[in-house]
PDB file of C-alpha atoms in Angstrom:
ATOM      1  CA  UNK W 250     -68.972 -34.759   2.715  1.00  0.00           C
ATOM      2  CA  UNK W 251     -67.191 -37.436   4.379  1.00  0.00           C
ATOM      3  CA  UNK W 252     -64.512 -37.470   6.981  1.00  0.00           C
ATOM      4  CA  UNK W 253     -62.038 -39.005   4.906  1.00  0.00           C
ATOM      5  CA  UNK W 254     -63.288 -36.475   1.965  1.00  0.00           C
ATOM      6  CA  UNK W 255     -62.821 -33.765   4.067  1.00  0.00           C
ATOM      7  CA  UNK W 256     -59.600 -34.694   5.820  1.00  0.00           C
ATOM      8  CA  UNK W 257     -58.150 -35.349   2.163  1.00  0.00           C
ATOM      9  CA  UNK W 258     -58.926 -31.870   1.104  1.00  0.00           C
ATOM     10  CA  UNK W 259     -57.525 -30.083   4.142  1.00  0.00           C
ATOM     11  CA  UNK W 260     -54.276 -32.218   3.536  1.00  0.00           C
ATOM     12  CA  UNK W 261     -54.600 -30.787  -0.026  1.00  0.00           C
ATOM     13  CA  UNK W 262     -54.719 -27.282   1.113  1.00  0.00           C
ATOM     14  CA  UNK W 263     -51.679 -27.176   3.823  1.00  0.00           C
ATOM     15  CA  UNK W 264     -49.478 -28.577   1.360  1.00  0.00           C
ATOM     16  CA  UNK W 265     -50.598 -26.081  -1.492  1.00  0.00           C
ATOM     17  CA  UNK W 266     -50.113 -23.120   1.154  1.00  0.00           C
ATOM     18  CA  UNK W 267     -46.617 -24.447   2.376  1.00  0.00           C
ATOM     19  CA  UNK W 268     -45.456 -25.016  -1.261  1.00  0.00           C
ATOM     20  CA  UNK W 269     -47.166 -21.595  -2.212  1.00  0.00           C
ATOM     21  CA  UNK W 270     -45.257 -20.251   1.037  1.00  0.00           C
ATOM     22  CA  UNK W 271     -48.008 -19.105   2.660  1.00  0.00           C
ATOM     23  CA  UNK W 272     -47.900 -20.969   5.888  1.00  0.00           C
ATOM     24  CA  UNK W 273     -45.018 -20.160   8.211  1.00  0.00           C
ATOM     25  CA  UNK W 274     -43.634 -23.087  10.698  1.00  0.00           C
ATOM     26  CA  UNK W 275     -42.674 -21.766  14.474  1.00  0.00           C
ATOM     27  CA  UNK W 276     -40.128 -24.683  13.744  1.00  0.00           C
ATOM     28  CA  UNK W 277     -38.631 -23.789  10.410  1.00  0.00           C
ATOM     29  CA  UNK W 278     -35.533 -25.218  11.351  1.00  0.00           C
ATOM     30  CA  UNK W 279     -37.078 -28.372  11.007  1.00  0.00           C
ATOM     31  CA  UNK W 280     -38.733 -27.873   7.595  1.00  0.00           C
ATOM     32  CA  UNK W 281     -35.569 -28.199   5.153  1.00  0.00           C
ATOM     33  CA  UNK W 282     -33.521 -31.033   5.018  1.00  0.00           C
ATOM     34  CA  UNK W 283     -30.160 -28.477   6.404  1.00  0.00           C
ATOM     35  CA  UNK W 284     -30.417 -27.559   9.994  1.00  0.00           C
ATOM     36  CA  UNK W 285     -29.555 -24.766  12.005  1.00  0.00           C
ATOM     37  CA  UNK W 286     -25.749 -25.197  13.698  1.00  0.00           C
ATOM     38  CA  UNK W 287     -24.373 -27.529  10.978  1.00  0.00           C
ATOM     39  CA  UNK W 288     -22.642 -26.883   8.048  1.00  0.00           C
ATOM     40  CA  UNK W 289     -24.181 -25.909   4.497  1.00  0.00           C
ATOM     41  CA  UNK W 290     -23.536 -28.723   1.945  1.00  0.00           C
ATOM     42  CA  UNK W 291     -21.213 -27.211  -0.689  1.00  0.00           C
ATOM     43  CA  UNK W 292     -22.855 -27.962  -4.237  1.00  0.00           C
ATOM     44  CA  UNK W 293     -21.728 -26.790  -7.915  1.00  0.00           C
ATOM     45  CA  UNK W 294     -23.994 -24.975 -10.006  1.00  0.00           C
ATOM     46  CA  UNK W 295     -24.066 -22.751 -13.700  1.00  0.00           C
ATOM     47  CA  UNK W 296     -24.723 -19.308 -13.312  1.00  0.00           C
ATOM     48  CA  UNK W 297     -27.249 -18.198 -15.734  1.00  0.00           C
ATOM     49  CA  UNK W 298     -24.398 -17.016 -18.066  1.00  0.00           C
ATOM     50  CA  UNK W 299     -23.017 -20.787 -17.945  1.00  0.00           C
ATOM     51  CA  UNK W 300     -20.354 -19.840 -15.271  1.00  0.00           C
ATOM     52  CA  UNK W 301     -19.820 -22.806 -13.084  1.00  0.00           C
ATOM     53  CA  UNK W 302     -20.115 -21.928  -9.318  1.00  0.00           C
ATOM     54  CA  UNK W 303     -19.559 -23.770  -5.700  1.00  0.00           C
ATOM     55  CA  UNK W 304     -20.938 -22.667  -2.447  1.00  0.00           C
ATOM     56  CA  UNK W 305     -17.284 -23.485  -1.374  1.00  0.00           C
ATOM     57  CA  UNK W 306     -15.913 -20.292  -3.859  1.00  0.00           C
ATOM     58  CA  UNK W 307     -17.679 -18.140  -1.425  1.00  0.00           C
ATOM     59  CA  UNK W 308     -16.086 -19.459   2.162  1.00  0.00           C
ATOM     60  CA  UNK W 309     -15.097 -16.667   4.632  1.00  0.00           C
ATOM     61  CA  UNK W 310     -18.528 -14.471   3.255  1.00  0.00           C
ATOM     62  CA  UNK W 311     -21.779 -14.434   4.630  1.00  0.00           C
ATOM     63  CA  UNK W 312     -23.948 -16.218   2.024  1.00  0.00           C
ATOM     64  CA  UNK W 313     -28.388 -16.040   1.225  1.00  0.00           C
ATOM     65  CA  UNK W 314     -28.672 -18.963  -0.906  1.00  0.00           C
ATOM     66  CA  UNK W 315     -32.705 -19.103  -1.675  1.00  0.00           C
ATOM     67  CA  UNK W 316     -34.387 -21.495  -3.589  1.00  0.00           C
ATOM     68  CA  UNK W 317     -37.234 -19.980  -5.798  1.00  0.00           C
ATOM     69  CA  UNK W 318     -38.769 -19.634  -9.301  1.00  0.00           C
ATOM     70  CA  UNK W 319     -40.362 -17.393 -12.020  1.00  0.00           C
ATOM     71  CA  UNK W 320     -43.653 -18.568 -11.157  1.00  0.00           C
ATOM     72  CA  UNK W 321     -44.146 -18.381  -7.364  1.00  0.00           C
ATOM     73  CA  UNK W 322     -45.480 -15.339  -6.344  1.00  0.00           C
ATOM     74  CA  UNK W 323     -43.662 -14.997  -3.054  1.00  0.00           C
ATOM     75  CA  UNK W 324     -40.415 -14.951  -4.856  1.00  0.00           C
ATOM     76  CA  UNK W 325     -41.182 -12.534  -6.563  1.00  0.00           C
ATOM     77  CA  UNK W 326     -41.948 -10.196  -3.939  1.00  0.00           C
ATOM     78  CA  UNK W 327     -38.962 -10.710  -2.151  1.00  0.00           C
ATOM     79  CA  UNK W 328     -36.248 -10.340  -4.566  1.00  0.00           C
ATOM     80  CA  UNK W 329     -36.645  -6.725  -5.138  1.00  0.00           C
ATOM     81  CA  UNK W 330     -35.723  -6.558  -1.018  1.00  0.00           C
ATOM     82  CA  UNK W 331     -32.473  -9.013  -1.676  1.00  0.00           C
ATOM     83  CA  UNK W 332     -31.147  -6.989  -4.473  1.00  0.00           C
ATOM     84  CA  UNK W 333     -31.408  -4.025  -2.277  1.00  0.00           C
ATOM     85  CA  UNK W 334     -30.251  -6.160   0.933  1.00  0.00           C
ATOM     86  CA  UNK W 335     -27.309  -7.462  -1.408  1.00  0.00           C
ATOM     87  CA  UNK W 336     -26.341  -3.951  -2.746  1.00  0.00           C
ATOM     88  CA  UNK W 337     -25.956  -2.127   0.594  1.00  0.00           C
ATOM     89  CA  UNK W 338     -24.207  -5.044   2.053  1.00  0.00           C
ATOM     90  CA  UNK W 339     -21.931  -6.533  -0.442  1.00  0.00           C
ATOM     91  CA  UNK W 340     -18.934  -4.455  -0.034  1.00  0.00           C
ATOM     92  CA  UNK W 341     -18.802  -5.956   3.481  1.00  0.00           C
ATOM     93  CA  UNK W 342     -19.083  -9.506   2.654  1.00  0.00           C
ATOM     94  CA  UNK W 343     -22.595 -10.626   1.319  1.00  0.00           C
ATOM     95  CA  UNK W 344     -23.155 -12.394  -1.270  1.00  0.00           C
ATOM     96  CA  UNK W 345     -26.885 -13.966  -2.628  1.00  0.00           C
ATOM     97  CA  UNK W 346     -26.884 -17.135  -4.567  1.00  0.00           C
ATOM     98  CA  UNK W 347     -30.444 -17.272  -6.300  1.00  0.00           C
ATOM     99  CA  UNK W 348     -30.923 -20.749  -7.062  1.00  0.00           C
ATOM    100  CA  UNK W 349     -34.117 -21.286  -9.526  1.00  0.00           C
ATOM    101  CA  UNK W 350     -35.966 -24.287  -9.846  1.00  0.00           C
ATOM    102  CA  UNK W 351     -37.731 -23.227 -12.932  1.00  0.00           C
ATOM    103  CA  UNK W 352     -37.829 -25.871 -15.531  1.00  0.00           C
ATOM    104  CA  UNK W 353     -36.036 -24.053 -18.354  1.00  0.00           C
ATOM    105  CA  UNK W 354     -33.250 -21.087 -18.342  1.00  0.00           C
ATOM    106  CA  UNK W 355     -35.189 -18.456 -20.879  1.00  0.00           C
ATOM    107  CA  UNK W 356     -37.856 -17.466 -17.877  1.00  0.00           C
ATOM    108  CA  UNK W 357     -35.291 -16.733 -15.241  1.00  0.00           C
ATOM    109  CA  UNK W 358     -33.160 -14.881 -17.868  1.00  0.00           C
ATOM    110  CA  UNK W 359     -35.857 -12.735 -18.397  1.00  0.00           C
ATOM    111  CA  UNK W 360     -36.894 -12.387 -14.769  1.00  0.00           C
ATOM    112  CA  UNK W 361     -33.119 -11.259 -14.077  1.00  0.00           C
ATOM    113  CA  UNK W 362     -33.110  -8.893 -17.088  1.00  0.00           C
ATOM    114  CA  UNK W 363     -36.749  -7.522 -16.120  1.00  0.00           C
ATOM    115  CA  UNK W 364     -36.049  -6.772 -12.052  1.00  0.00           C
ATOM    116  CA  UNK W 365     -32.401  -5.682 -13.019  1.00  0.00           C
ATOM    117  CA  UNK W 366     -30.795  -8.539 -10.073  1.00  0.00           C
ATOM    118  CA  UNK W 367     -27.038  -8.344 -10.335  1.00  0.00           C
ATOM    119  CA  UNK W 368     -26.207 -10.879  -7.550  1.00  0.00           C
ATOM    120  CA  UNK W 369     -25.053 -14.518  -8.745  1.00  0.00           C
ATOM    121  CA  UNK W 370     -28.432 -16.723 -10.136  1.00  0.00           C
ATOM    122  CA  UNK W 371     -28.064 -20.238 -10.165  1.00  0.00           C
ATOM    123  CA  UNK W 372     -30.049 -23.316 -12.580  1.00  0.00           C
ATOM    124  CA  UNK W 373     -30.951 -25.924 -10.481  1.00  0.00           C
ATOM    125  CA  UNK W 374     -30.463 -29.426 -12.316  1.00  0.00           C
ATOM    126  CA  UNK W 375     -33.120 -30.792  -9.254  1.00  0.00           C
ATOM    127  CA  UNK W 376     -30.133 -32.264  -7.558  1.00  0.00           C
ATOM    128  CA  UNK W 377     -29.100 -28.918  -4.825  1.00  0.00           C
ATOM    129  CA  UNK W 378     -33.187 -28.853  -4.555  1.00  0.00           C
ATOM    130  CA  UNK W 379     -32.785 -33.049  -3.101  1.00  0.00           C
ATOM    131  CA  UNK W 380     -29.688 -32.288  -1.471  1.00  0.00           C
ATOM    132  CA  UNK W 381     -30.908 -29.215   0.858  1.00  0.00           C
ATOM    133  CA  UNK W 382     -34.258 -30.904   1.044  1.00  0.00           C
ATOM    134  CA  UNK W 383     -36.477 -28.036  -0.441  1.00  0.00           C
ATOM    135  CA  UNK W 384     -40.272 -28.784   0.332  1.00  0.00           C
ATOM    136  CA  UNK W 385     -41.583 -25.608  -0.737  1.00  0.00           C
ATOM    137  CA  UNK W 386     -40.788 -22.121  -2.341  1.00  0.00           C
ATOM    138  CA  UNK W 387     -39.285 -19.800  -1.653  1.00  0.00           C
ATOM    139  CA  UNK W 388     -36.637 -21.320   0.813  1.00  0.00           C
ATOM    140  CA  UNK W 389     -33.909 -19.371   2.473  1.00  0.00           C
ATOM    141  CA  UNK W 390     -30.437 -20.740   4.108  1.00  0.00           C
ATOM    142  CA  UNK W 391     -28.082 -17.515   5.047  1.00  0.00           C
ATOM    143  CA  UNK W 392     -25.045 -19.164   5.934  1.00  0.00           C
ATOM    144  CA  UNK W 393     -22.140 -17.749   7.926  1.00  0.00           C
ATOM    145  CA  UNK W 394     -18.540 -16.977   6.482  1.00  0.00           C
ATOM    146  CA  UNK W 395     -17.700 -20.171   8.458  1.00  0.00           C
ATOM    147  CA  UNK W 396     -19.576 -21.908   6.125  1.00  0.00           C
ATOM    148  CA  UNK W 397     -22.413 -22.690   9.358  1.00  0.00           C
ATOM    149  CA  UNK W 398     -26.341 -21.821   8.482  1.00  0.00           C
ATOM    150  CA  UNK W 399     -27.153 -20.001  10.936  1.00  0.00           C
ATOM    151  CA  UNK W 400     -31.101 -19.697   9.492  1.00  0.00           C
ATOM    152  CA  UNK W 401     -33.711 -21.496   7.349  1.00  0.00           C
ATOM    153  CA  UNK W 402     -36.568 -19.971   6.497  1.00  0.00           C
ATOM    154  CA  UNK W 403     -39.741 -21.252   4.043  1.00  0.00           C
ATOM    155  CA  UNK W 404     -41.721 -18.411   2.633  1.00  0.00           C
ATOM    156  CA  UNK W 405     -40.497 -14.656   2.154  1.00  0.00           C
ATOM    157  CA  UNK W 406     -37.655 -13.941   4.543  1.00  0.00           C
ATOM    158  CA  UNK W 407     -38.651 -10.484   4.961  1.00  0.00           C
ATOM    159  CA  UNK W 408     -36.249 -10.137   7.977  1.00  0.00           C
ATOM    160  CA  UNK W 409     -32.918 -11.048   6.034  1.00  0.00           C
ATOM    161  CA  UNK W 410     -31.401  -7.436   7.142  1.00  0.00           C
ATOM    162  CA  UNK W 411     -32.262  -7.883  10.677  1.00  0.00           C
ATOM    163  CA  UNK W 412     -30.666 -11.129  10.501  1.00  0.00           C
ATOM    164  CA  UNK W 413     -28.001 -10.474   8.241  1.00  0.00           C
ATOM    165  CA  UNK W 414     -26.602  -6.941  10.882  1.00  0.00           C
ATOM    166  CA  UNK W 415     -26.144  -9.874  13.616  1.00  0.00           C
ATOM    167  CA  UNK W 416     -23.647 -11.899  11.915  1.00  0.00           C
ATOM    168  CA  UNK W 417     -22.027  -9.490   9.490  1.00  0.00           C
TER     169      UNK W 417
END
């Protein structure tokens, strides 16, 4: 096989694993297009029931806005752990704004139905995806009630409650 062969393939396979969320960055910060320190970009976005939303409606509340979809495993394993994250903390300011990236609504309809979510889901129209500069799924931004993310993360953000006690 040659070098350029081989080099091509292993190109191939990082950017599978980071889409799949399988590879972790030490600087995570650095993966999404929204840093650390500044403020989230507000967007507006349907609910699944057709409800517009805007990041802005939920100032002065600690926000988990994660990209994901139907179809990537790692999203699927973590939203059992938000709902339960969301349902203990909610009553002291958390909220969790799902946005999928699926490609039509009747999947993530389901999906809500099926693992019984009842914090807000958002459809994506692609253009929150561009703005927050989503490379790969899931994708994680908890913001503070300031409006401020205080933490990106790419792949399962297992750690959300550790995180989430420090700024609560």
């Amino acid at each position: 096989m040659s070098k350029n062969i081989a080099y091509g393939l292993g190109i191939l396979l990082v950017a599978l694993m980071l889409y799949l969320g399988l590879v972790t960055n030490s600087h995570q910060e650095n993966i999404a297009g929204v840093l650390p320190g500044k403020e989230a970009p507000n967007f507006k976005l349907k609910t699944i029931e057709g409800k517009e939303v805007s990041l802005e409606d939920y100032r002065g509340k600690v926000v988990l806005v994660n990209f994901w979809a139907t179809w990537c495993p790692p999203c699927r394993e973590e939203m059992p752990l938000f709902e339960r994250v969301y349902r203990t903390y909610r009553n002291k300011g958390f909220e969790v704004l799902a946005v999928s990236t699926d490609s039509s609504l009747d999947p993530v309809k389901k999906f809500v139905k099926e693992y019984k979510l009842s914090f807000t889901v958002l459809f994506d129209d692609r253009n929150i995806t561009s703005l927050y500069g989503i490379q790969g799924l899931p994708t994680s931004f908890l913001i503070n009630r300031e409006g401020k993310v205080v933490k990106v993360r790419l792949g399962e953000y297992k750690e959300i409650e550790k995180d989430l006690k420090q700024i609560l």
